[in-house]
Tab-separated table of C-alpha atoms in Angstrom:
chain	number	residue	atom	x	y	z
A	1	UNK	CA	-24.033	39.599	-32.981
A	2	UNK	CA	-25.002	37.349	-35.895
A	3	UNK	CA	-28.096	36.949	-37.426
A	4	UNK	CA	-29.833	33.697	-36.093
A	5	UNK	CA	-30.343	31.566	-39.099
A	6	UNK	CA	-32.465	29.046	-37.431
A	7	UNK	CA	-35.146	31.447	-36.631
A	8	UNK	CA	-37.655	30.992	-39.344
A	9	UNK	CA	-40.920	32.613	-38.862
A	10	UNK	CA	-43.833	33.403	-41.301
A	11	UNK	CA	-46.838	34.573	-39.590
A	12	UNK	CA	-48.333	36.352	-42.512
A	13	UNK	CA	-50.536	33.829	-42.665
A	14	UNK	CA	-51.864	33.777	-39.330
A	15	UNK	CA	-52.188	37.074	-38.676
A	16	UNK	CA	-53.031	39.656	-41.589
A	17	UNK	CA	-51.835	42.854	-40.037
A	18	UNK	CA	-49.128	44.809	-39.013
A	19	UNK	CA	-47.162	43.741	-35.654
A	20	UNK	CA	-47.180	46.563	-32.900
A	21	UNK	CA	-45.707	44.499	-29.591
A	22	UNK	CA	-43.250	41.895	-29.146
A	23	UNK	CA	-42.291	40.263	-25.849
A	24	UNK	CA	-39.810	37.351	-25.082
A	25	UNK	CA	-40.971	35.012	-22.297
A	26	UNK	CA	-37.950	33.319	-20.155
A	27	UNK	CA	-38.640	30.002	-21.944
A	28	UNK	CA	-37.441	31.868	-25.466
A	29	UNK	CA	-40.853	31.775	-26.661
A	30	UNK	CA	-41.932	34.936	-28.397
A	31	UNK	CA	-45.366	36.823	-28.163
A	32	UNK	CA	-46.182	38.804	-30.791
A	33	UNK	CA	-49.572	41.282	-31.085
A	34	UNK	CA	-50.919	42.638	-33.771
A	35	UNK	CA	-52.927	45.893	-35.399
A	36	UNK	CA	-56.220	46.308	-36.834
A	37	UNK	CA	-57.161	43.369	-39.554
A	38	UNK	CA	-58.083	43.726	-42.842
A	39	UNK	CA	-61.421	42.616	-43.978
A	40	UNK	CA	-62.054	39.275	-44.823
A	41	UNK	CA	-60.308	37.511	-41.948
A	42	UNK	CA	-63.414	36.968	-39.980
A	43	UNK	CA	-65.221	37.897	-37.084
A	44	UNK	CA	-62.865	37.085	-34.341
A	45	UNK	CA	-59.300	37.458	-35.932
A	46	UNK	CA	-56.081	36.748	-34.068
A	47	UNK	CA	-54.477	39.354	-32.434
A	48	UNK	CA	-51.968	37.603	-30.471
A	49	UNK	CA	-49.541	34.569	-31.186
A	50	UNK	CA	-46.672	32.911	-29.521
A	51	UNK	CA	-43.427	31.587	-31.594
A	52	UNK	CA	-41.514	28.688	-30.623
A	53	UNK	CA	-37.664	29.288	-29.996
A	54	UNK	CA	-37.178	28.453	-33.761
A	55	UNK	CA	-39.789	30.538	-34.896
A	56	UNK	CA	-42.557	28.308	-35.643
A	57	UNK	CA	-46.254	28.564	-34.458
A	58	UNK	CA	-46.498	27.376	-30.824
A	59	UNK	CA	-49.291	24.531	-31.208
A	60	UNK	CA	-49.963	24.985	-27.558
A	61	UNK	CA	-51.464	28.385	-27.614
A	62	UNK	CA	-54.492	29.992	-28.865
A	63	UNK	CA	-56.126	33.104	-28.356
A	64	UNK	CA	-59.170	32.465	-30.598
A	65	UNK	CA	-61.445	32.163	-27.577
A	66	UNK	CA	-60.861	36.213	-26.763
A	67	UNK	CA	-63.400	38.422	-28.281
A	68	UNK	CA	-60.956	40.683	-30.276
A	69	UNK	CA	-62.070	43.616	-32.152
A	70	UNK	CA	-60.973	43.709	-35.847
A	71	UNK	CA	-60.336	47.679	-35.466
A	72	UNK	CA	-58.424	47.212	-32.274
A	73	UNK	CA	-54.499	47.441	-31.246
A	74	UNK	CA	-52.245	45.471	-29.460
A	75	UNK	CA	-49.655	48.002	-28.079
A	76	UNK	CA	-48.365	45.981	-25.131
A	77	UNK	CA	-47.419	42.773	-24.093
A	78	UNK	CA	-46.182	41.600	-20.294
A	79	UNK	CA	-45.402	38.348	-19.548
A	80	UNK	CA	-46.362	37.528	-15.998
A	81	UNK	CA	-45.154	35.007	-13.507
A	82	UNK	CA	-46.401	31.251	-13.864
A	83	UNK	CA	-46.452	31.807	-17.872
A	84	UNK	CA	-49.470	34.162	-17.562
A	85	UNK	CA	-49.531	37.193	-20.000
A	86	UNK	CA	-51.032	40.593	-19.805
A	87	UNK	CA	-52.190	42.264	-22.834
A	88	UNK	CA	-53.018	45.851	-23.471
A	89	UNK	CA	-54.143	48.183	-26.396
A	90	UNK	CA	-56.797	50.159	-27.890
A	91	UNK	CA	-60.237	48.900	-28.796
A	92	UNK	CA	-58.952	45.524	-28.222
A	93	UNK	CA	-62.088	43.425	-27.017
A	94	UNK	CA	-65.506	43.479	-27.267
A	95	UNK	CA	-66.716	43.706	-23.890
A	96	UNK	CA	-66.716	46.162	-20.615
A	97	UNK	CA	-62.988	46.285	-20.418
A	98	UNK	CA	-61.254	46.650	-24.228
A	99	UNK	CA	-57.881	47.981	-22.940
A	100	UNK	CA	-56.597	45.051	-20.979
A	101	UNK	CA	-57.130	41.428	-20.579
A	102	UNK	CA	-54.821	38.704	-18.553
A	103	UNK	CA	-54.413	35.560	-20.104
A	104	UNK	CA	-53.074	31.892	-18.890
A	105	UNK	CA	-50.301	30.436	-20.425
A	106	UNK	CA	-52.110	28.475	-22.980
A	107	UNK	CA	-54.022	31.825	-24.135
A	108	UNK	CA	-57.121	31.309	-22.550
A	109	UNK	CA	-58.495	34.127	-20.101
A	110	UNK	CA	-56.889	34.193	-16.601
A	111	UNK	CA	-60.176	34.401	-14.203
A	112	UNK	CA	-58.160	34.875	-11.400
A	113	UNK	CA	-56.585	38.291	-12.491
A	114	UNK	CA	-59.378	40.452	-11.143
A	115	UNK	CA	-59.906	44.017	-13.014
A	116	UNK	CA	-63.315	44.453	-11.640
A	117	UNK	CA	-64.384	47.667	-14.353
A	118	UNK	CA	-61.176	47.798	-15.899
A	119	UNK	CA	-59.673	50.993	-17.106
A	120	UNK	CA	-61.996	53.637	-18.192
A	121	UNK	CA	-61.774	57.049	-20.022
A	122	UNK	CA	-64.267	59.783	-20.128
A	123	UNK	CA	-62.961	61.348	-23.209
A	124	UNK	CA	-63.215	57.819	-25.447
A	125	UNK	CA	-61.672	54.447	-25.777
A	126	UNK	CA	-59.081	53.752	-23.049
A	127	UNK	CA	-55.820	52.466	-23.956
A	128	UNK	CA	-52.759	50.917	-22.680
A	129	UNK	CA	-49.289	52.022	-24.410
A	130	UNK	CA	-47.000	50.647	-22.322
A	131	UNK	CA	-46.416	48.069	-19.311
A	132	UNK	CA	-43.597	47.374	-17.011
A	133	UNK	CA	-43.029	44.741	-13.940
A	134	UNK	CA	-40.635	45.291	-10.932
A	135	UNK	CA	-41.202	42.587	-8.728
A	136	UNK	CA	-44.605	41.735	-8.291
A	137	UNK	CA	-45.865	45.269	-9.037
A	138	UNK	CA	-47.129	45.950	-12.635
A	139	UNK	CA	-46.862	49.719	-13.879
A	140	UNK	CA	-49.396	50.638	-16.681
A	141	UNK	CA	-49.202	53.762	-18.703
A	142	UNK	CA	-51.975	54.718	-21.257
A	143	UNK	CA	-55.321	57.027	-21.643
A	144	UNK	CA	-57.558	56.408	-18.800
A	145	UNK	CA	-58.913	58.230	-15.862
A	146	UNK	CA	-59.833	55.243	-13.362
A	147	UNK	CA	-59.405	51.601	-12.458
A	148	UNK	CA	-62.032	49.863	-11.485
A	149	UNK	CA	-63.533	53.001	-10.730
A	150	UNK	CA	-60.492	54.122	-8.641
A	151	UNK	CA	-59.176	57.505	-10.058
A	152	UNK	CA	-55.897	57.250	-11.722
A	153	UNK	CA	-54.935	59.372	-14.470
A	154	UNK	CA	-52.736	58.006	-17.232
A	155	UNK	CA	-51.181	55.948	-14.732
A	156	UNK	CA	-51.767	52.945	-12.415
A	157	UNK	CA	-49.927	50.161	-10.062
A	158	UNK	CA	-51.284	46.990	-10.028
A	159	UNK	CA	-50.634	43.704	-7.973
A	160	UNK	CA	-50.202	40.381	-9.647
A	161	UNK	CA	-53.943	39.516	-9.340
A	162	UNK	CA	-54.995	42.747	-10.989
A	163	UNK	CA	-56.001	44.651	-7.608
A	164	UNK	CA	-54.867	48.533	-7.594
A	165	UNK	CA	-52.026	49.176	-5.300
A	166	UNK	CA	-50.939	52.711	-6.334
A	167	UNK	CA	-50.693	55.505	-6.786
A	168	UNK	CA	-51.475	57.022	-3.626
A	169	UNK	CA	-51.874	60.388	-5.323
A	170	UNK	CA	-51.633	61.399	-9.117
A	171	UNK	CA	-49.610	64.709	-9.923
A	172	UNK	CA	-49.545	63.863	-13.943
A	173	UNK	CA	-49.747	67.031	-15.688
A	174	UNK	CA	-52.899	67.621	-17.449
A	175	UNK	CA	-52.428	67.658	-21.236
A	176	UNK	CA	-49.745	65.157	-21.079
A	177	UNK	CA	-48.097	63.483	-23.912
A	178	UNK	CA	-46.572	59.874	-23.506
A	179	UNK	CA	-44.051	58.328	-25.403
A	180	UNK	CA	-42.536	55.935	-23.524
A	181	UNK	CA	-41.998	54.465	-19.677
A	182	UNK	CA	-38.941	52.824	-17.520
A	183	UNK	CA	-39.448	52.137	-13.687
A	184	UNK	CA	-36.114	52.381	-11.874
A	185	UNK	CA	-35.299	49.773	-9.305
A	186	UNK	CA	-36.622	52.243	-6.216
A	187	UNK	CA	-40.065	51.792	-8.009
A	188	UNK	CA	-40.022	55.292	-9.389
A	189	UNK	CA	-41.326	55.549	-12.605
A	190	UNK	CA	-39.768	58.059	-15.493
A	191	UNK	CA	-41.684	58.881	-18.372
A	192	UNK	CA	-40.759	60.459	-21.872
A	193	UNK	CA	-43.165	62.738	-23.745
A	194	UNK	CA	-44.390	66.261	-23.497
A	195	UNK	CA	-45.434	67.470	-20.187
A	196	UNK	CA	-46.562	71.029	-19.234
A	197	UNK	CA	-44.461	71.768	-16.097
A	198	UNK	CA	-43.844	75.223	-14.408
A	199	UNK	CA	-45.124	76.841	-17.726
A	200	UNK	CA	-42.644	74.830	-19.826
A	201	UNK	CA	-42.885	71.546	-21.618
A	202	UNK	CA	-40.809	68.883	-19.891
A	203	UNK	CA	-39.598	66.078	-21.992
A	204	UNK	CA	-38.843	63.920	-19.118
A	205	UNK	CA	-40.340	63.607	-15.850
A	206	UNK	CA	-40.068	61.096	-12.583
A	207	UNK	CA	-42.662	60.535	-10.182
A	208	UNK	CA	-42.055	59.270	-6.674
A	209	UNK	CA	-43.385	56.204	-5.221
A	210	UNK	CA	-46.575	57.560	-4.133
A	211	UNK	CA	-47.227	59.314	-7.640
A	212	UNK	CA	-46.436	62.669	-6.652
A	213	UNK	CA	-44.226	64.384	-9.199
A	214	UNK	CA	-40.407	64.314	-8.283
A	215	UNK	CA	-39.207	67.941	-8.485
A	216	UNK	CA	-35.704	67.270	-7.746
A	217	UNK	CA	-35.517	65.329	-11.083
A	218	UNK	CA	-34.309	68.056	-13.848
A	219	UNK	CA	-32.837	66.774	-16.745
A	220	UNK	CA	-29.813	68.484	-18.343
A	221	UNK	CA	-30.912	69.325	-21.682
A	222	UNK	CA	-33.448	70.955	-23.503
A	223	UNK	CA	-34.830	69.263	-26.621
A	224	UNK	CA	-36.856	66.376	-28.188
A	225	UNK	CA	-36.114	62.710	-26.987
A	226	UNK	CA	-36.483	59.989	-29.302
A	227	UNK	CA	-35.906	57.178	-27.001
A	228	UNK	CA	-34.295	56.249	-23.865
A	229	UNK	CA	-33.546	53.156	-21.744
A	230	UNK	CA	-32.049	52.312	-17.839
A	231	UNK	CA	-28.756	50.930	-17.453
A	232	UNK	CA	-26.679	49.935	-14.716
A	233	UNK	CA	-27.339	52.132	-11.168
A	234	UNK	CA	-30.511	53.347	-12.686
A	235	UNK	CA	-28.462	55.636	-15.165
A	236	UNK	CA	-30.789	57.177	-17.407
A	237	UNK	CA	-29.432	56.689	-21.448
A	238	UNK	CA	-31.519	59.439	-23.642
A	239	UNK	CA	-31.356	59.624	-27.512
A	240	UNK	CA	-32.612	62.299	-29.234
A	241	UNK	CA	-32.200	65.897	-30.728
A	242	UNK	CA	-31.049	68.574	-28.533
A	243	UNK	CA	-29.994	72.164	-28.791
A	244	UNK	CA	-29.181	72.979	-25.198
A	245	UNK	CA	-27.475	70.851	-22.698
A	246	UNK	CA	-27.062	73.501	-19.658
A	247	UNK	CA	-23.683	73.823	-20.077
A	248	UNK	CA	-22.771	70.404	-19.607
């Protein structure tokens, strides 16, 4: 594919920071989220902007009404139906739910997305690192212990209105370290990272739809994965450094 020379973007004057999250909407517009903002930008810096298909700033979108924390990071953006936008990160907002917010199509807060007490963590700031949508279900991965005062370690499933609908149980290994998440068409999430399982460190694990660990999922390799993705028929493509493929 050739480089699109018609896409001309310069957001350096709009967000004075590094860019940590990008998502493309169905209409071809691109959402861009940023990290910590340098001093002198203002008490309420922009952390999120939207670009037109040609790369110009979308004049019909503004998140200036969101009380962003200058030291926070946008780490995940998930476009929802009807143009709504779910934004997650760490230390993002000044308020009781600093890791997750839902916006309307124009960037204003969506009052219909009901989170209650939101994401909470006992060991510090709650955070969101990955978000995926399968049908009407929203899968969220991050560092948290509960959602709206309902226990859910590291992982929660929401409906399109922000209500928790899963998982029923939580077999997520204690001391887990996450890098990425994908969700198969069956609704079973696959996680990449480092997970203490059966006295060993697993690199990939899969959870059943009820949140229990899928013990039948045993990847035929030993090593460190760098990235993975889902292909046709839910095949899992993995790249990384491997020293044992278990004779395969």
